[in-house]
Amino acid sequence: MTRRRALLAILCFVLAAVLFAAAVVLTSREAPAPAPAPTPAASSAAPAPTPTATPAPEETPWPSPDGGGLPLDSVIVTPAREAYESGSMRLIIPKLEIDIPILDGTSESTLLQGEGLYDYAQLPQETGGNVSIAGHRNWVRNGQITDDVPFYYLHLLGAGDTLYLVYEDMIYQYVWDKTSIIESDGWSVIYPQGFSCLTLTTCTPIGVADHRYVVRARQVDSFPYRDDYDYPAWLNIGTVNPSPIPTEEVTP
């Protein structure tokens, strides 16, 4: 009996040793490294482009003044003016829907037919020339003032508005510079001005006509005539003379 108990005790001891050894092995084994967290797949869509501001249209510079050697304090008659043939030049003002021939001279009989070139004007191809043109502001029919003449709405022209002369297979581009009201006997506006320009004169106030309304535009370009040219009505160029346009009541 004693021997049997001793054998049982040995077996229990051996079993306990085996269990202890297993526990040691299990606790000494390294824990597995955690699986890496999945990374989101890169988007296949291209990144949105950064919006860019639309650049403002570049302003056209005014050409440098060039008087062409013409006198600035008197009227003159040039050979080109003497050779002018009535109706051979056209005046185009897109904003006012004007496209008219320019007649030779400013006599009353001529101006009853249309707009005329001053006897002391220069032609657009003459450097420093002042292409000065006169025209009536209105008609009177049955005692009523009418607006069916080209120069009636000259007061609507302002900064950036373009005017054109078409002459001898060339297009001359002008941009409004100044509007003024002068005495009826003021002639300095048709003198050469020290730069190539276009001057339009008419009567004011409408129905009274004791003063003259003057629109001055500067030549900014010239190029060969093209049938398909669209005559832009405005040019981003500002104005050389920022003086306000004279106001007047204009009612047909």
Coordinates of C-alpha atoms in Angstrom, one line a residue:
M1 CA 0.0 0.0 0.0
T2 CA 2.8 2.3 0.9
R3 CA 4.5 1.5 -2.4
R4 CA 1.3 2.3 -4.3
R5 CA 1.0 5.7 -2.7
A6 CA 4.6 6.5 -3.5
L7 CA 4.1 5.6 -7.2
L8 CA 1.0 7.8 -7.3
A9 CA 2.9 10.7 -5.7
I10 CA 5.7 10.3 -8.3
L11 CA 3.1 10.4 -11.2
C12 CA 1.5 13.6 -9.8
F13 CA 4.9 15.2 -9.5
V14 CA 5.8 14.3 -13.1
L15 CA 2.4 15.6 -14.4
A16 CA 2.8 18.9 -12.5
A17 CA 6.3 19.3 -13.9
V18 CA 5.0 18.7 -17.4
L19 CA 2.2 21.3 -16.9
F20 CA 4.6 23.8 -15.5
A21 CA 7.0 23.4 -18.4
A22 CA 4.2 23.9 -20.9
A23 CA 3.1 27.0 -19.2
V24 CA 6.6 28.4 -19.4
V25 CA 6.8 27.7 -23.1
L26 CA 3.5 29.3 -23.8
T27 CA 4.2 32.5 -21.9
S28 CA 7.7 32.8 -23.4
R29 CA 6.4 32.6 -27.0
E30 CA 6.2 36.1 -28.7
A31 CA 2.8 37.4 -29.4
P32 CA 2.2 37.7 -33.2
A33 CA 2.7 41.1 -34.7
P34 CA -0.6 42.8 -35.4
A35 CA -1.6 42.8 -39.1
P36 CA -0.9 46.2 -40.8
A37 CA -4.0 48.3 -41.1
P38 CA -5.1 48.4 -44.8
T39 CA -4.3 51.7 -46.5
P40 CA -6.9 53.3 -48.7
A41 CA -6.3 52.9 -52.4
A42 CA -4.9 56.0 -54.1
S43 CA -7.6 57.9 -56.0
S44 CA -7.3 57.4 -59.7
A45 CA -9.0 60.8 -60.4
A46 CA -6.6 63.6 -61.5
P47 CA -6.4 66.5 -59.0
A48 CA -8.7 69.4 -59.9
P49 CA -6.7 72.2 -61.5
T50 CA -6.3 75.4 -59.5
P51 CA -8.5 78.0 -61.0
T52 CA -6.7 81.0 -62.5
A53 CA -8.1 84.5 -62.8
T54 CA -8.9 85.7 -66.3
P55 CA -6.4 88.4 -67.1
A56 CA -7.9 91.8 -67.9
P57 CA -7.6 92.8 -71.6
E58 CA -4.4 94.7 -72.1
E59 CA -4.9 98.4 -72.6
T60 CA -3.7 99.8 -75.9
P61 CA -1.2 102.6 -75.5
W62 CA -1.7 105.9 -77.1
P63 CA 0.8 106.5 -79.9
S64 CA 3.4 109.2 -79.3
P65 CA 2.4 112.6 -80.6
D66 CA 3.9 113.5 -84.0
G67 CA 3.1 116.9 -85.5
G68 CA 4.6 116.1 -88.9
G69 CA 6.1 119.5 -89.0
L70 CA 2.7 121.2 -89.6
P71 CA 2.2 124.7 -88.0
L72 CA 0.1 124.6 -84.8
D73 CA -1.2 128.2 -84.8
S74 CA -2.8 128.6 -88.2
V75 CA -4.9 127.0 -90.9
I76 CA -3.1 125.6 -94.0
V77 CA -4.0 124.1 -97.3
T78 CA -1.9 121.1 -98.2
P79 CA -1.5 119.5 -101.7
A80 CA -3.3 116.4 -100.5
R81 CA -6.3 118.6 -99.5
E82 CA -6.3 120.4 -102.8
A83 CA -6.4 117.1 -104.7
Y84 CA -9.4 115.7 -102.6
E85 CA -12.3 114.4 -104.7
S86 CA -15.7 114.8 -103.1
G87 CA -17.2 111.6 -101.6
S88 CA -13.9 109.6 -102.0
M89 CA -13.5 109.3 -98.2
R90 CA -16.0 107.6 -95.8
L91 CA -16.6 108.3 -92.1
I92 CA -17.6 105.3 -90.0
I93 CA -18.7 105.6 -86.4
P94 CA -19.9 102.1 -85.3
K95 CA -21.5 103.2 -82.0
L96 CA -23.8 105.7 -83.9
E97 CA -24.3 103.4 -86.9
I98 CA -22.8 106.1 -89.2
D99 CA -21.2 105.2 -92.5
I100 CA -21.3 108.2 -94.8
P101 CA -19.2 109.8 -97.7
I102 CA -17.4 113.0 -96.9
L103 CA -18.1 115.8 -99.4
D104 CA -15.7 118.5 -100.6
G105 CA -16.2 121.8 -98.7
T106 CA -18.5 123.2 -96.0
S107 CA -20.6 125.7 -98.0
E108 CA -24.3 125.8 -97.0
S109 CA -25.2 124.1 -100.3
T110 CA -22.7 121.3 -99.6
L111 CA -23.9 120.8 -96.0
L112 CA -27.5 120.5 -97.2
Q113 CA -26.3 117.4 -99.0
G114 CA -24.2 115.9 -96.3
E115 CA -21.1 116.2 -94.2
G116 CA -18.2 118.1 -95.7
L117 CA -14.4 118.4 -95.4
Y118 CA -13.1 121.8 -94.3
D119 CA -11.1 123.7 -96.9
Y120 CA -8.2 123.9 -94.4
A121 CA -8.4 120.2 -93.3
Q122 CA -5.6 117.7 -93.9
L123 CA -6.1 114.1 -95.1
P124 CA -5.6 111.1 -92.9
Q125 CA -2.4 109.9 -94.4
E126 CA -0.7 113.2 -93.5
T127 CA 1.3 112.8 -90.3
G128 CA 0.1 115.4 -87.8
G129 CA -2.9 116.3 -89.9
N130 CA -6.3 117.3 -88.5
V131 CA -9.0 115.8 -90.7
S132 CA -11.8 118.3 -89.8
I133 CA -15.3 117.7 -90.9
A134 CA -18.5 119.7 -90.5
G135 CA -22.1 118.7 -90.6
H136 CA -25.6 119.8 -89.5
R137 CA -27.0 118.7 -86.2
N138 CA -30.6 118.4 -87.1
W139 CA -33.3 119.2 -89.6
V140 CA -36.5 121.2 -89.1
R141 CA -39.6 119.8 -90.8
N142 CA -43.1 121.3 -90.4
G143 CA -41.7 123.4 -87.5
Q144 CA -40.4 120.3 -85.7
I145 CA -36.8 119.5 -85.0
T146 CA -35.8 116.0 -86.3
D147 CA -32.8 113.8 -85.5
D148 CA -32.4 112.1 -88.9
V149 CA -28.9 113.5 -89.6
P150 CA -25.6 111.7 -88.8
F151 CA -24.2 114.3 -86.3
Y152 CA -27.3 114.6 -84.1
Y153 CA -26.0 112.0 -81.5
L154 CA -22.4 113.1 -81.3
H155 CA -22.8 113.8 -77.6
L156 CA -23.1 110.1 -77.0
L157 CA -19.4 109.5 -77.9
G158 CA -17.0 109.0 -75.0
A159 CA -13.8 107.2 -73.8
G160 CA -12.8 104.2 -75.9
D161 CA -15.3 104.9 -78.7
T162 CA -13.8 104.4 -82.1
L163 CA -14.2 106.3 -85.4
Y164 CA -12.8 105.4 -88.8
L165 CA -11.9 107.0 -92.0
V166 CA -11.7 104.9 -95.2
Y167 CA -9.6 106.5 -97.9
E168 CA -7.5 105.4 -100.8
D169 CA -7.5 101.7 -99.9
M170 CA -6.6 102.4 -96.3
I171 CA -8.5 102.3 -93.0
Y172 CA -7.6 104.8 -90.4
Q173 CA -8.7 104.1 -86.8
Y174 CA -9.3 106.9 -84.3
V175 CA -10.4 106.9 -80.7
W176 CA -12.5 109.6 -78.9
D177 CA -10.3 112.0 -76.9
K178 CA -12.3 115.2 -76.1
T179 CA -15.6 116.9 -76.6
S180 CA -16.1 120.7 -76.2
I181 CA -18.5 123.5 -76.9
I182 CA -16.9 126.6 -78.4
E183 CA -18.0 130.0 -79.8
S184 CA -19.2 129.9 -83.4
D185 CA -16.2 131.9 -84.6
G186 CA -13.6 129.7 -82.9
W187 CA -11.3 128.2 -85.6
S188 CA -8.4 126.9 -83.6
V189 CA -10.1 123.5 -83.4
I190 CA -9.3 122.8 -87.1
Y191 CA -5.7 123.9 -86.8
P192 CA -3.1 121.1 -86.8
Q193 CA -2.9 119.9 -83.1
G194 CA 0.5 118.3 -82.9
F195 CA -0.8 114.8 -83.5
S196 CA -2.8 113.0 -86.2
C197 CA -6.5 113.5 -85.4
L198 CA -10.1 113.7 -86.6
T199 CA -12.3 116.7 -85.6
L200 CA -16.1 116.7 -86.1
T201 CA -17.9 120.0 -85.7
T202 CA -21.7 120.8 -85.6
C203 CA -24.1 123.3 -84.3
T204 CA -25.4 123.5 -80.7
P205 CA -27.7 124.0 -78.9
I206 CA -30.1 122.1 -81.1
G207 CA -32.6 124.5 -82.6
V208 CA -30.6 127.6 -81.6
A209 CA -27.1 126.9 -83.1
D210 CA -25.2 129.8 -81.7
H211 CA -22.3 127.7 -80.6
R212 CA -20.4 124.7 -82.1
Y213 CA -20.1 121.2 -80.6
V214 CA -16.7 119.7 -81.3
V215 CA -15.6 116.1 -81.0
R216 CA -11.9 115.3 -81.2
A217 CA -10.5 111.8 -81.8
R218 CA -6.8 110.7 -82.1
Q219 CA -5.5 108.4 -84.8
V220 CA -4.2 105.2 -83.2
D221 CA -3.8 102.9 -86.2
S222 CA -3.9 102.5 -90.0
F223 CA -3.9 99.4 -92.2
P224 CA -4.8 98.3 -95.7
Y225 CA -8.6 98.2 -96.5
R226 CA -10.3 94.8 -96.1
D227 CA -13.8 93.9 -97.1
D228 CA -14.3 91.7 -94.0
Y229 CA -13.0 94.2 -91.4
D230 CA -15.7 94.5 -88.7
Y231 CA -14.9 98.0 -87.4
P232 CA -14.8 97.4 -83.6
A233 CA -16.9 100.1 -81.8
W234 CA -14.7 100.3 -78.8
L235 CA -11.0 100.1 -77.9
N236 CA -9.4 99.6 -74.4
I237 CA -7.4 102.7 -74.4
G238 CA -8.9 105.1 -71.9
T239 CA -8.6 108.8 -72.8
V240 CA -5.8 111.3 -73.1
N241 CA -8.0 114.1 -71.9
P242 CA -10.2 113.1 -68.9
S243 CA -12.3 116.3 -69.1
P244 CA -16.0 115.6 -68.6
I245 CA -18.2 115.7 -71.7
P246 CA -20.3 118.9 -71.9
T247 CA -23.9 118.2 -71.1
E248 CA -26.8 119.5 -73.1
E249 CA -30.5 118.9 -73.6
V250 CA -31.0 116.8 -76.7
T251 CA -34.6 116.2 -77.6
P252 CA -35.9 115.8 -81.1

